[in-house]
Amino acid sequence: ATSQGKGKIGIIGSGLIGRSWAMIFASAGYNVTMFDIKESQLTGAMADITNQLAELQKSGTLRGALTAEQQRALISVTSDMKEAVTGAFHVQECVPENEELKKKVFSEMEQYADDAAVLCSSVSYIEPSKLFAHLKRRSQFIAAHPTNPPYYCPLVEIIPSPWTEQSVVSRTRTLLEEVGQVPVTVKKEIYGFALNRMQIAIVNEAWRLVADGVMSPEDVDKVFTAGLGMRYAFCGPFEVIHLNAEGIASYLERYGSTIQRVSSTFGPPPAFTGPVYDAIVQDNDAHYPLDKLQEMRGWRDARLVALAKLKKDMEDN
Ligand code: NAI
């Protein structure tokens, strides 16, 4: 059923991220074979993908030049890992974030992989050298951490391990660019990479501001949606401060000592327990009901699509 595409990509794990990668690769015309240990996940993934592609087509936001039906036909599923990996030039692992599980899955992947295949992990936090050290073919392994939801947020962090071959790094980058993602390279391994480390710094300070009674959770959200986030969709943190004065040197001359004074008042990492935890969780669940998550994701995605279009129209990606 999948003979029309440009080349084969294997996907290991058909959850949230595996499905997104399948859609992204199919949108660029690749044949995708998705493997999962759970048959019900595979059935669910195909139904979900078919549905999403149809919706995207209807709203005019489908990626790539092919129709929803053509993209759907490029994706197949299997309950045999060998079938997903054999003959693939790129294999994207998307199993849960568990070191032992991932290591086991990689050992199996390398048994079936072509010599020239790029073996790539979607890992979010764990350093690749921990995940790949035990492998015979570790020079072929690399990590590429997407941003949720990957279909709408193009950033992918590429993290080579100390053993990853240079050509594996460049082929991963080229493929991601070709399918429309925006790769960045983490040059030196660090727990949590760059995106999650920055997100965690923000979550920690948001939590402390609420815990210390400085601001309500709703207003903390507005600090982003009406404030910082407006700029950050277009300018990174260095560019923001550069433009907020006569260049970054002038900014730091004016505000450097203030930044240091504020930095020294940041509290320790929050514990995420106790009455403050109860209050924040309750408040958040009341504002964003748990039975409406799917609806809210649709709401979010519609806005991300519009933002992506704006960025594209302004050639500002
Ligand atoms: P998920 O729980 O939605 O999907 C995991 C899938 O892997 C399930 O379908 C499960 O049946 C399958 N699976 C479990 N063991 C397996 C095995 N041995 N072989 C094959 N399939 C197996 O998880 P999700 O969210 O898709 O995450 C996958 C990876 O992507 C994790 O490393 C995660 O950290 C990373 N990631 C997640 C993001 C997110 O926001 N959810 C964002 C970026 C990366």
mmCIF file of C-alpha atoms and ligand atoms in Angstrom:
data_model
loop_
_atom_site.group_PDB
_atom_site.id
_atom_site.type_symbol
_atom_site.label_atom_id
_atom_site.label_comp_id
_atom_site.label_asym_id
_atom_site.label_seq_id
_atom_site.Cartn_x
_atom_site.Cartn_y
_atom_site.Cartn_z
ATOM 1 C CA ALA A 1 0.000 0.000 0.000
ATOM 2 C CA THR A 2 3.021 2.291 0.354
ATOM 3 C CA SER A 3 4.951 2.122 -2.878
ATOM 4 C CA GLN A 4 4.527 5.687 -4.151
ATOM 5 C CA GLY A 5 6.744 7.602 -1.718
ATOM 6 C CA LYS A 6 10.287 8.961 -1.867
ATOM 7 C CA GLY A 7 11.964 6.581 0.594
ATOM 8 C CA LYS A 8 11.143 4.705 3.754
ATOM 9 C CA ILE A 9 11.070 6.100 7.273
ATOM 10 C CA GLY A 10 10.393 3.862 10.269
ATOM 11 C CA ILE A 11 8.651 5.106 13.404
ATOM 12 C CA ILE A 12 8.933 3.221 16.702
ATOM 13 C CA GLY A 13 6.011 4.006 19.031
ATOM 14 C CA SER A 14 2.690 5.365 17.750
ATOM 15 C CA GLY A 15 1.663 7.709 20.593
ATOM 16 C CA LEU A 16 1.315 11.471 20.447
ATOM 17 C CA ILE A 17 4.807 12.117 19.055
ATOM 18 C CA GLY A 18 5.031 9.073 16.754
ATOM 19 C CA ARG A 19 1.783 10.131 15.068
ATOM 20 C CA SER A 20 3.035 13.677 14.579
ATOM 21 C CA TRP A 21 6.305 12.524 13.008
ATOM 22 C CA ALA A 22 4.348 10.171 10.711
ATOM 23 C CA MET A 23 2.214 13.065 9.465
ATOM 24 C CA ILE A 24 5.209 15.388 9.029
ATOM 25 C CA PHE A 25 7.241 12.843 7.035
ATOM 26 C CA ALA A 26 4.242 11.805 4.911
ATOM 27 C CA SER A 27 3.490 15.464 4.148
ATOM 28 C CA ALA A 28 6.873 15.616 2.405
ATOM 29 C CA GLY A 29 6.144 12.444 0.414
ATOM 30 C CA TYR A 30 8.015 9.811 2.439
ATOM 31 C CA ASN A 31 6.713 6.301 3.044
ATOM 32 C CA VAL A 32 6.206 5.830 6.758
ATOM 33 C CA THR A 33 5.968 2.481 8.551
ATOM 34 C CA MET A 34 4.924 2.804 12.166
ATOM 35 C CA PHE A 35 5.535 0.117 14.783
ATOM 36 C CA ASP A 36 4.051 -0.260 18.277
ATOM 37 C CA ILE A 37 3.910 -3.085 20.786
ATOM 38 C CA LYS A 38 0.232 -2.303 21.363
ATOM 39 C CA GLU A 39 -2.104 -3.214 18.531
ATOM 40 C CA SER A 40 -4.771 -0.862 19.928
ATOM 41 C CA GLN A 41 -2.320 2.065 19.729
ATOM 42 C CA LEU A 42 -1.711 1.357 16.043
ATOM 43 C CA THR A 43 -5.424 1.186 15.284
ATOM 44 C CA GLY A 44 -5.975 4.382 17.248
ATOM 45 C CA ALA A 45 -3.045 6.083 15.513
ATOM 46 C CA MET A 46 -4.366 5.370 12.012
ATOM 47 C CA ALA A 47 -7.887 6.541 12.907
ATOM 48 C CA ASP A 48 -6.461 9.674 14.535
ATOM 49 C CA ILE A 49 -4.143 10.457 11.604
ATOM 50 C CA THR A 50 -6.899 9.907 9.013
ATOM 51 C CA ASN A 51 -9.149 12.214 10.963
ATOM 52 C CA GLN A 52 -6.483 14.891 11.493
ATOM 53 C CA LEU A 53 -5.427 14.893 7.833
ATOM 54 C CA ALA A 54 -9.043 15.314 6.709
ATOM 55 C CA GLU A 55 -9.556 18.190 9.156
ATOM 56 C CA LEU A 56 -6.324 19.879 8.075
ATOM 57 C CA GLN A 57 -7.347 19.602 4.437
ATOM 58 C CA LYS A 58 -10.776 21.016 5.193
ATOM 59 C CA SER A 59 -9.310 24.015 6.992
ATOM 60 C CA GLY A 60 -6.703 24.592 4.275
ATOM 61 C CA THR A 61 -3.803 23.987 6.653
ATOM 62 C CA LEU A 62 -2.545 20.612 5.416
ATOM 63 C CA ARG A 63 1.233 20.632 4.974
ATOM 64 C CA GLY A 64 2.909 19.651 1.718
ATOM 65 C CA ALA A 65 1.744 19.317 -1.873
ATOM 66 C CA LEU A 66 -0.136 15.994 -1.584
ATOM 67 C CA THR A 67 -3.799 15.546 -0.702
ATOM 68 C CA ALA A 68 -4.900 14.152 2.662
ATOM 69 C CA GLU A 69 -5.765 10.870 0.946
ATOM 70 C CA GLN A 70 -2.332 10.630 -0.723
ATOM 71 C CA GLN A 71 -0.560 11.381 2.548
ATOM 72 C CA ARG A 72 -2.689 8.844 4.388
ATOM 73 C CA ALA A 73 -1.772 6.203 1.794
ATOM 74 C CA LEU A 74 1.940 6.753 2.505
ATOM 75 C CA ILE A 75 1.505 5.673 6.148
ATOM 76 C CA SER A 76 1.246 2.043 7.216
ATOM 77 C CA VAL A 77 1.489 0.254 10.545
ATOM 78 C CA THR A 78 3.042 -2.977 11.769
ATOM 79 C CA SER A 79 3.333 -4.953 14.991
ATOM 80 C CA ASP A 80 6.756 -6.257 13.918
ATOM 81 C CA MET A 81 9.694 -3.921 14.587
ATOM 82 C CA LYS A 82 11.794 -5.565 11.913
ATOM 83 C CA GLU A 83 9.272 -4.578 9.269
ATOM 84 C CA ALA A 84 9.410 -0.919 10.334
ATOM 85 C CA VAL A 85 13.224 -0.706 10.500
ATOM 86 C CA THR A 86 14.433 -2.847 7.585
ATOM 87 C CA GLY A 87 15.122 -0.766 4.487
ATOM 88 C CA ALA A 88 14.448 2.579 6.215
ATOM 89 C CA PHE A 89 16.991 5.370 5.679
ATOM 90 C CA HIS A 90 15.762 7.083 8.866
ATOM 91 C CA VAL A 91 14.151 5.554 11.948
ATOM 92 C CA GLN A 92 12.496 7.817 14.535
ATOM 93 C CA GLU A 93 12.054 6.311 18.014
ATOM 94 C CA CYS A 94 9.060 7.640 20.001
ATOM 95 C CA VAL A 95 8.572 5.274 22.982
ATOM 96 C CA PRO A 96 7.973 6.633 26.520
ATOM 97 C CA GLU A 97 10.716 8.644 28.260
ATOM 98 C CA ASN A 98 12.262 5.751 30.184
ATOM 99 C CA GLU A 99 16.002 5.119 30.003
ATOM 100 C CA GLU A 100 15.901 1.318 30.288
ATOM 101 C CA LEU A 101 13.034 0.976 27.822
ATOM 102 C CA LYS A 102 14.703 3.212 25.251
ATOM 103 C CA LYS A 103 18.027 1.345 25.601
ATOM 104 C CA LYS A 104 16.281 -1.965 25.009
ATOM 105 C CA VAL A 105 14.431 -0.598 21.985
ATOM 106 C CA PHE A 106 17.690 0.767 20.474
ATOM 107 C CA SER A 107 19.409 -2.614 20.865
ATOM 108 C CA GLU A 108 16.602 -4.152 18.887
ATOM 109 C CA MET A 109 16.572 -1.381 16.275
ATOM 110 C CA GLU A 110 20.277 -1.781 15.502
ATOM 111 C CA GLN A 111 19.804 -5.455 14.699
ATOM 112 C CA TYR A 112 17.515 -4.662 11.763
ATOM 113 C CA ALA A 113 18.829 -1.285 10.598
ATOM 114 C CA ASP A 114 20.533 -0.685 7.255
ATOM 115 C CA ASP A 115 24.227 0.264 7.468
ATOM 116 C CA ALA A 116 23.502 3.748 6.169
ATOM 117 C CA ALA A 117 20.374 4.359 8.268
ATOM 118 C CA VAL A 118 20.106 7.265 10.701
ATOM 119 C CA LEU A 119 18.728 5.968 14.014
ATOM 120 C CA CYS A 120 17.105 8.854 15.786
ATOM 121 C CA SER A 121 15.481 9.267 19.222
ATOM 122 C CA SER A 122 12.742 11.770 20.151
ATOM 123 C CA VAL A 123 14.067 11.822 23.741
ATOM 124 C CA SER A 124 13.183 14.970 25.727
ATOM 125 C CA TYR A 125 15.624 14.996 28.637
ATOM 126 C CA ILE A 126 18.058 12.087 28.873
ATOM 127 C CA GLU A 127 21.568 12.638 27.501
ATOM 128 C CA PRO A 128 22.227 10.572 24.346
ATOM 129 C CA SER A 129 25.545 9.233 25.717
ATOM 130 C CA LYS A 130 23.532 7.481 28.469
ATOM 131 C CA LEU A 131 21.143 6.009 25.913
ATOM 132 C CA PHE A 132 23.631 4.982 23.214
ATOM 133 C CA ALA A 133 26.798 3.874 25.125
ATOM 134 C CA HIS A 134 25.897 0.169 25.045
ATOM 135 C CA LEU A 135 25.206 -0.021 21.316
ATOM 136 C CA LYS A 136 27.379 -1.714 18.707
ATOM 137 C CA ARG A 137 26.395 0.783 16.027
ATOM 138 C CA ARG A 138 26.290 3.871 18.216
ATOM 139 C CA SER A 139 27.866 6.072 15.513
ATOM 140 C CA GLN A 140 24.536 5.814 13.643
ATOM 141 C CA PHE A 141 22.439 7.016 16.609
ATOM 142 C CA ILE A 142 21.404 10.612 17.311
ATOM 143 C CA ALA A 143 18.644 12.430 19.198
ATOM 144 C CA ALA A 144 16.141 14.841 17.636
ATOM 145 C CA HIS A 145 13.783 16.277 20.237
ATOM 146 C CA PRO A 146 10.638 17.848 18.713
ATOM 147 C CA THR A 147 8.455 20.563 20.235
ATOM 148 C CA ASN A 148 4.853 19.707 21.067
ATOM 149 C CA PRO A 149 2.726 19.890 18.924
ATOM 150 C CA PRO A 150 5.393 19.128 16.284
ATOM 151 C CA TYR A 151 3.040 19.612 13.325
ATOM 152 C CA TYR A 152 2.652 23.275 14.345
ATOM 153 C CA CYS A 153 5.812 24.066 16.355
ATOM 154 C CA PRO A 154 8.726 23.430 13.994
ATOM 155 C CA LEU A 155 11.672 23.548 16.422
ATOM 156 C CA VAL A 156 13.673 20.308 16.763
ATOM 157 C CA GLU A 157 16.730 20.072 19.012
ATOM 158 C CA ILE A 158 19.386 17.837 17.453
ATOM 159 C CA ILE A 159 21.666 16.249 20.048
ATOM 160 C CA PRO A 160 24.583 14.137 18.787
ATOM 161 C CA SER A 161 26.291 11.792 21.249
ATOM 162 C CA PRO A 162 30.108 11.769 21.487
ATOM 163 C CA TRP A 163 30.074 8.840 19.006
ATOM 164 C CA THR A 164 27.624 10.173 16.439
ATOM 165 C CA GLU A 165 29.162 10.400 12.969
ATOM 166 C CA GLN A 166 29.233 13.878 11.426
ATOM 167 C CA SER A 167 27.331 12.653 8.366
ATOM 168 C CA VAL A 168 24.517 11.425 10.641
ATOM 169 C CA VAL A 169 24.241 14.922 12.110
ATOM 170 C CA SER A 170 24.141 16.562 8.685
ATOM 171 C CA ARG A 171 21.682 14.055 7.225
ATOM 172 C CA THR A 172 19.344 14.518 10.185
ATOM 173 C CA ARG A 173 19.487 18.294 9.817
ATOM 174 C CA THR A 174 18.890 18.112 6.050
ATOM 175 C CA LEU A 175 15.894 15.798 6.422
ATOM 176 C CA LEU A 176 14.302 17.963 9.125
ATOM 177 C CA GLU A 177 14.758 21.116 7.064
ATOM 178 C CA GLU A 178 13.350 19.414 3.997
ATOM 179 C CA VAL A 179 10.162 18.387 5.820
ATOM 180 C CA GLY A 180 9.697 21.926 7.134
ATOM 181 C CA GLN A 181 10.970 21.698 10.723
ATOM 182 C CA VAL A 182 13.542 24.109 12.182
ATOM 183 C CA PRO A 183 16.547 22.211 13.593
ATOM 184 C CA VAL A 184 19.010 23.601 16.156
ATOM 185 C CA THR A 185 22.048 21.743 17.479
ATOM 186 C CA VAL A 186 22.805 21.074 21.147
ATOM 187 C CA LYS A 187 26.617 21.097 20.864
ATOM 188 C CA LYS A 188 27.313 19.704 24.295
ATOM 189 C CA GLU A 189 25.079 17.233 26.111
ATOM 190 C CA ILE A 190 23.141 18.559 29.073
ATOM 191 C CA TYR A 191 20.188 17.097 30.990
ATOM 192 C CA GLY A 192 16.940 18.558 29.583
ATOM 193 C CA PHE A 193 18.712 20.122 26.551
ATOM 194 C CA ALA A 194 17.866 23.792 25.860
ATOM 195 C CA LEU A 195 14.102 24.042 25.335
ATOM 196 C CA ASN A 196 13.041 22.186 28.457
ATOM 197 C CA ARG A 197 15.697 23.868 30.610
ATOM 198 C CA MET A 198 14.344 27.276 29.619
ATOM 199 C CA GLN A 199 10.755 26.139 30.048
ATOM 200 C CA ILE A 200 11.584 24.799 33.504
ATOM 201 C CA ALA A 201 13.200 28.107 34.523
ATOM 202 C CA ILE A 202 9.924 29.807 33.562
ATOM 203 C CA VAL A 203 7.658 27.261 35.279
ATOM 204 C CA ASN A 204 9.730 27.522 38.468
ATOM 205 C CA GLU A 205 9.477 31.308 38.621
ATOM 206 C CA ALA A 206 5.767 31.246 37.707
ATOM 207 C CA TRP A 207 5.220 28.781 40.555
ATOM 208 C CA ARG A 208 7.196 30.869 43.076
ATOM 209 C CA LEU A 209 5.300 34.042 42.148
ATOM 210 C CA VAL A 210 1.977 32.285 42.826
ATOM 211 C CA ALA A 211 3.265 30.422 45.903
ATOM 212 C CA ASP A 212 4.600 33.674 47.407
ATOM 213 C CA GLY A 213 1.249 35.409 46.826
ATOM 214 C CA VAL A 214 2.740 37.875 44.332
ATOM 215 C CA MET A 215 0.322 37.096 41.504
ATOM 216 C CA SER A 216 -2.695 34.928 40.641
ATOM 217 C CA PRO A 217 -2.158 32.003 38.230
ATOM 218 C CA GLU A 218 -4.420 33.677 35.628
ATOM 219 C CA ASP A 219 -2.358 36.837 35.697
ATOM 220 C CA VAL A 220 0.888 34.845 35.453
ATOM 221 C CA ASP A 221 -0.508 33.317 32.250
ATOM 222 C CA LYS A 222 -1.280 36.815 30.934
ATOM 223 C CA VAL A 223 2.303 37.899 31.571
ATOM 224 C CA PHE A 224 3.094 35.470 28.760
ATOM 225 C CA THR A 225 0.100 35.637 26.443
ATOM 226 C CA ALA A 226 -0.100 39.449 26.429
ATOM 227 C CA GLY A 227 3.515 40.251 27.311
ATOM 228 C CA LEU A 228 6.618 38.137 26.938
ATOM 229 C CA GLY A 229 5.066 35.688 24.466
ATOM 230 C CA MET A 230 4.112 38.453 22.013
ATOM 231 C CA ARG A 231 7.780 39.246 21.499
ATOM 232 C CA TYR A 232 9.157 35.740 21.884
ATOM 233 C CA ALA A 233 7.170 34.455 18.887
ATOM 234 C CA PHE A 234 9.492 36.616 16.787
ATOM 235 C CA CYS A 235 12.582 37.602 18.783
ATOM 236 C CA GLY A 236 14.768 35.456 21.037
ATOM 237 C CA PRO A 237 15.866 36.641 24.492
ATOM 238 C CA PHE A 238 19.086 38.226 23.226
ATOM 239 C CA GLU A 239 17.333 40.056 20.413
ATOM 240 C CA VAL A 240 14.641 41.279 22.803
ATOM 241 C CA ILE A 241 17.132 42.980 25.096
ATOM 242 C CA HIS A 242 19.162 44.249 22.137
ATOM 243 C CA LEU A 243 16.083 46.092 20.864
ATOM 244 C CA ASN A 244 15.002 47.264 24.320
ATOM 245 C CA ALA A 245 18.028 49.586 24.489
ATOM 246 C CA GLU A 246 20.657 50.776 22.042
ATOM 247 C CA GLY A 247 21.979 47.245 21.574
ATOM 248 C CA ILE A 248 22.790 44.523 24.060
ATOM 249 C CA ALA A 249 25.878 46.244 25.503
ATOM 250 C CA SER A 250 23.870 49.372 26.249
ATOM 251 C CA TYR A 251 21.079 47.250 27.751
ATOM 252 C CA LEU A 252 23.487 45.460 30.073
ATOM 253 C CA GLU A 253 25.204 48.702 31.006
ATOM 254 C CA ARG A 254 21.837 50.076 32.088
ATOM 255 C CA TYR A 255 20.239 46.968 33.529
ATOM 256 C CA GLY A 256 23.048 44.464 34.173
ATOM 257 C CA SER A 257 23.267 45.156 37.897
ATOM 258 C CA THR A 258 19.450 45.070 38.173
ATOM 259 C CA ILE A 259 19.402 41.662 36.468
ATOM 260 C CA GLN A 260 21.983 40.414 38.947
ATOM 261 C CA ARG A 261 20.054 41.808 41.922
ATOM 262 C CA VAL A 262 16.786 40.206 40.745
ATOM 263 C CA SER A 263 18.594 36.932 39.994
ATOM 264 C CA SER A 264 19.881 36.760 43.552
ATOM 265 C CA THR A 265 16.258 36.857 44.829
ATOM 266 C CA PHE A 266 15.078 33.772 42.904
ATOM 267 C CA GLY A 267 14.102 31.092 45.408
ATOM 268 C CA PRO A 268 15.024 27.385 45.362
ATOM 269 C CA PRO A 269 13.270 24.923 42.978
ATOM 270 C CA PRO A 270 9.647 24.424 44.105
ATOM 271 C CA ALA A 271 8.695 21.083 45.683
ATOM 272 C CA PHE A 272 5.309 20.690 43.902
ATOM 273 C CA THR A 273 3.589 19.407 47.073
ATOM 274 C CA GLY A 274 1.494 20.802 49.936
ATOM 275 C CA PRO A 275 -1.269 23.418 50.090
ATOM 276 C CA VAL A 276 0.214 25.630 47.337
ATOM 277 C CA TYR A 277 0.261 22.633 45.025
ATOM 278 C CA ASP A 278 -3.396 21.858 45.888
ATOM 279 C CA ALA A 279 -4.425 25.463 45.283
ATOM 280 C CA ILE A 280 -2.633 25.810 41.933
ATOM 281 C CA VAL A 281 -3.902 22.469 40.622
ATOM 282 C CA GLN A 282 -7.474 23.248 41.706
ATOM 283 C CA ASP A 283 -7.410 26.704 40.206
ATOM 284 C CA ASN A 284 -5.915 25.477 36.950
ATOM 285 C CA ASP A 285 -8.395 22.584 36.615
ATOM 286 C CA ALA A 286 -11.264 25.011 37.237
ATOM 287 C CA HIS A 287 -10.090 27.372 34.500
ATOM 288 C CA TYR A 288 -9.107 24.662 32.027
ATOM 289 C CA PRO A 289 -11.460 21.694 32.702
ATOM 290 C CA LEU A 290 -9.885 18.268 32.226
ATOM 291 C CA ASP A 291 -12.833 17.001 30.161
ATOM 292 C CA LYS A 292 -12.271 19.824 27.644
ATOM 293 C CA LEU A 293 -8.571 19.168 26.945
ATOM 294 C CA GLN A 294 -9.141 17.920 23.399
ATOM 295 C CA GLU A 295 -11.255 20.975 22.603
ATOM 296 C CA MET A 296 -8.616 23.275 24.090
ATOM 297 C CA ARG A 297 -5.879 21.587 22.051
ATOM 298 C CA GLY A 298 -7.910 22.301 18.900
ATOM 299 C CA TRP A 299 -8.275 25.911 20.031
ATOM 300 C CA ARG A 300 -4.518 26.141 20.620
ATOM 301 C CA ASP A 301 -3.632 24.482 17.315
ATOM 302 C CA ALA A 302 -5.889 26.845 15.336
ATOM 303 C CA ARG A 303 -3.949 29.766 16.825
ATOM 304 C CA LEU A 304 -0.599 28.127 16.183
ATOM 305 C CA VAL A 305 -1.583 27.606 12.538
ATOM 306 C CA ALA A 306 -2.530 31.272 12.202
ATOM 307 C CA LEU A 307 0.737 32.328 13.833
ATOM 308 C CA ALA A 308 2.758 30.017 11.580
ATOM 309 C CA LYS A 309 0.987 31.526 8.566
ATOM 310 C CA LEU A 310 1.754 35.029 9.757
ATOM 311 C CA LYS A 311 5.415 34.150 10.255
ATOM 312 C CA LYS A 312 5.555 32.569 6.806
ATOM 313 C CA ASP A 313 3.823 35.533 5.171
ATOM 314 C CA MET A 314 6.383 37.818 6.780
ATOM 315 C CA GLU A 315 9.213 35.384 5.877
ATOM 316 C CA ASP A 316 10.111 35.446 9.495
ATOM 317 C CA ASN A 317 10.538 31.793 10.475
HETATM 318 P P1 NAI B 1 3.042 8.276 24.330
HETATM 319 O O1 NAI B 1 2.869 7.631 25.639
HETATM 320 O O2 NAI B 1 1.938 9.094 23.752
HETATM 321 O O3 NAI B 1 3.425 7.170 23.229
HETATM 322 C C1 NAI B 1 4.373 6.154 23.452
HETATM 323 C C2 NAI B 1 4.046 4.986 22.541
HETATM 324 O O4 NAI B 1 5.113 4.034 22.616
HETATM 325 C C3 NAI B 1 2.762 4.234 22.929
HETATM 326 O O5 NAI B 1 1.953 4.080 21.786
HETATM 327 C C4 NAI B 1 3.281 2.885 23.439
HETATM 328 O O6 NAI B 1 2.378 1.817 23.192
HETATM 329 C C5 NAI B 1 4.542 2.732 22.622
HETATM 330 N N1 NAI B 1 5.525 1.795 23.165
HETATM 331 C C6 NAI B 1 5.817 1.501 24.454
HETATM 332 N N2 NAI B 1 6.808 0.583 24.521
HETATM 333 C C7 NAI B 1 7.162 0.297 23.244
HETATM 334 C C8 NAI B 1 8.108 -0.569 22.641
HETATM 335 N N3 NAI B 1 8.906 -1.330 23.376
HETATM 336 N N4 NAI B 1 8.181 -0.606 21.285
HETATM 337 C C9 NAI B 1 7.365 0.153 20.528
HETATM 338 N N5 NAI B 1 6.447 0.993 21.033
HETATM 339 C C10 NAI B 1 6.342 1.065 22.377
HETATM 340 O O7 NAI B 1 4.389 9.161 24.459
HETATM 341 P P2 NAI B 1 4.804 10.466 23.620
HETATM 342 O O8 NAI B 1 4.269 11.684 24.297
HETATM 343 O O9 NAI B 1 4.506 10.233 22.190
HETATM 344 O O10 NAI B 1 6.389 10.485 23.867
HETATM 345 C C11 NAI B 1 7.298 9.680 23.142
HETATM 346 C C12 NAI B 1 8.692 10.285 23.268
HETATM 347 O O11 NAI B 1 8.698 11.598 22.718
HETATM 348 C C13 NAI B 1 9.204 10.420 24.702
HETATM 349 O O12 NAI B 1 10.589 10.221 24.765
HETATM 350 C C14 NAI B 1 8.883 11.873 25.010
HETATM 351 O O13 NAI B 1 9.701 12.423 26.023
HETATM 352 C C15 NAI B 1 9.185 12.513 23.671
HETATM 353 N N6 NAI B 1 8.536 13.821 23.476
HETATM 354 C C16 NAI B 1 7.280 14.056 23.956
HETATM 355 C C17 NAI B 1 6.713 15.309 23.827
HETATM 356 C C18 NAI B 1 5.348 15.571 24.366
HETATM 357 O O14 NAI B 1 5.017 16.741 24.569
HETATM 358 N N7 NAI B 1 4.511 14.561 24.578
HETATM 359 C C19 NAI B 1 7.420 16.411 23.146
HETATM 360 C C20 NAI B 1 8.709 16.028 22.610
HETATM 361 C C21 NAI B 1 9.244 14.775 22.791
#
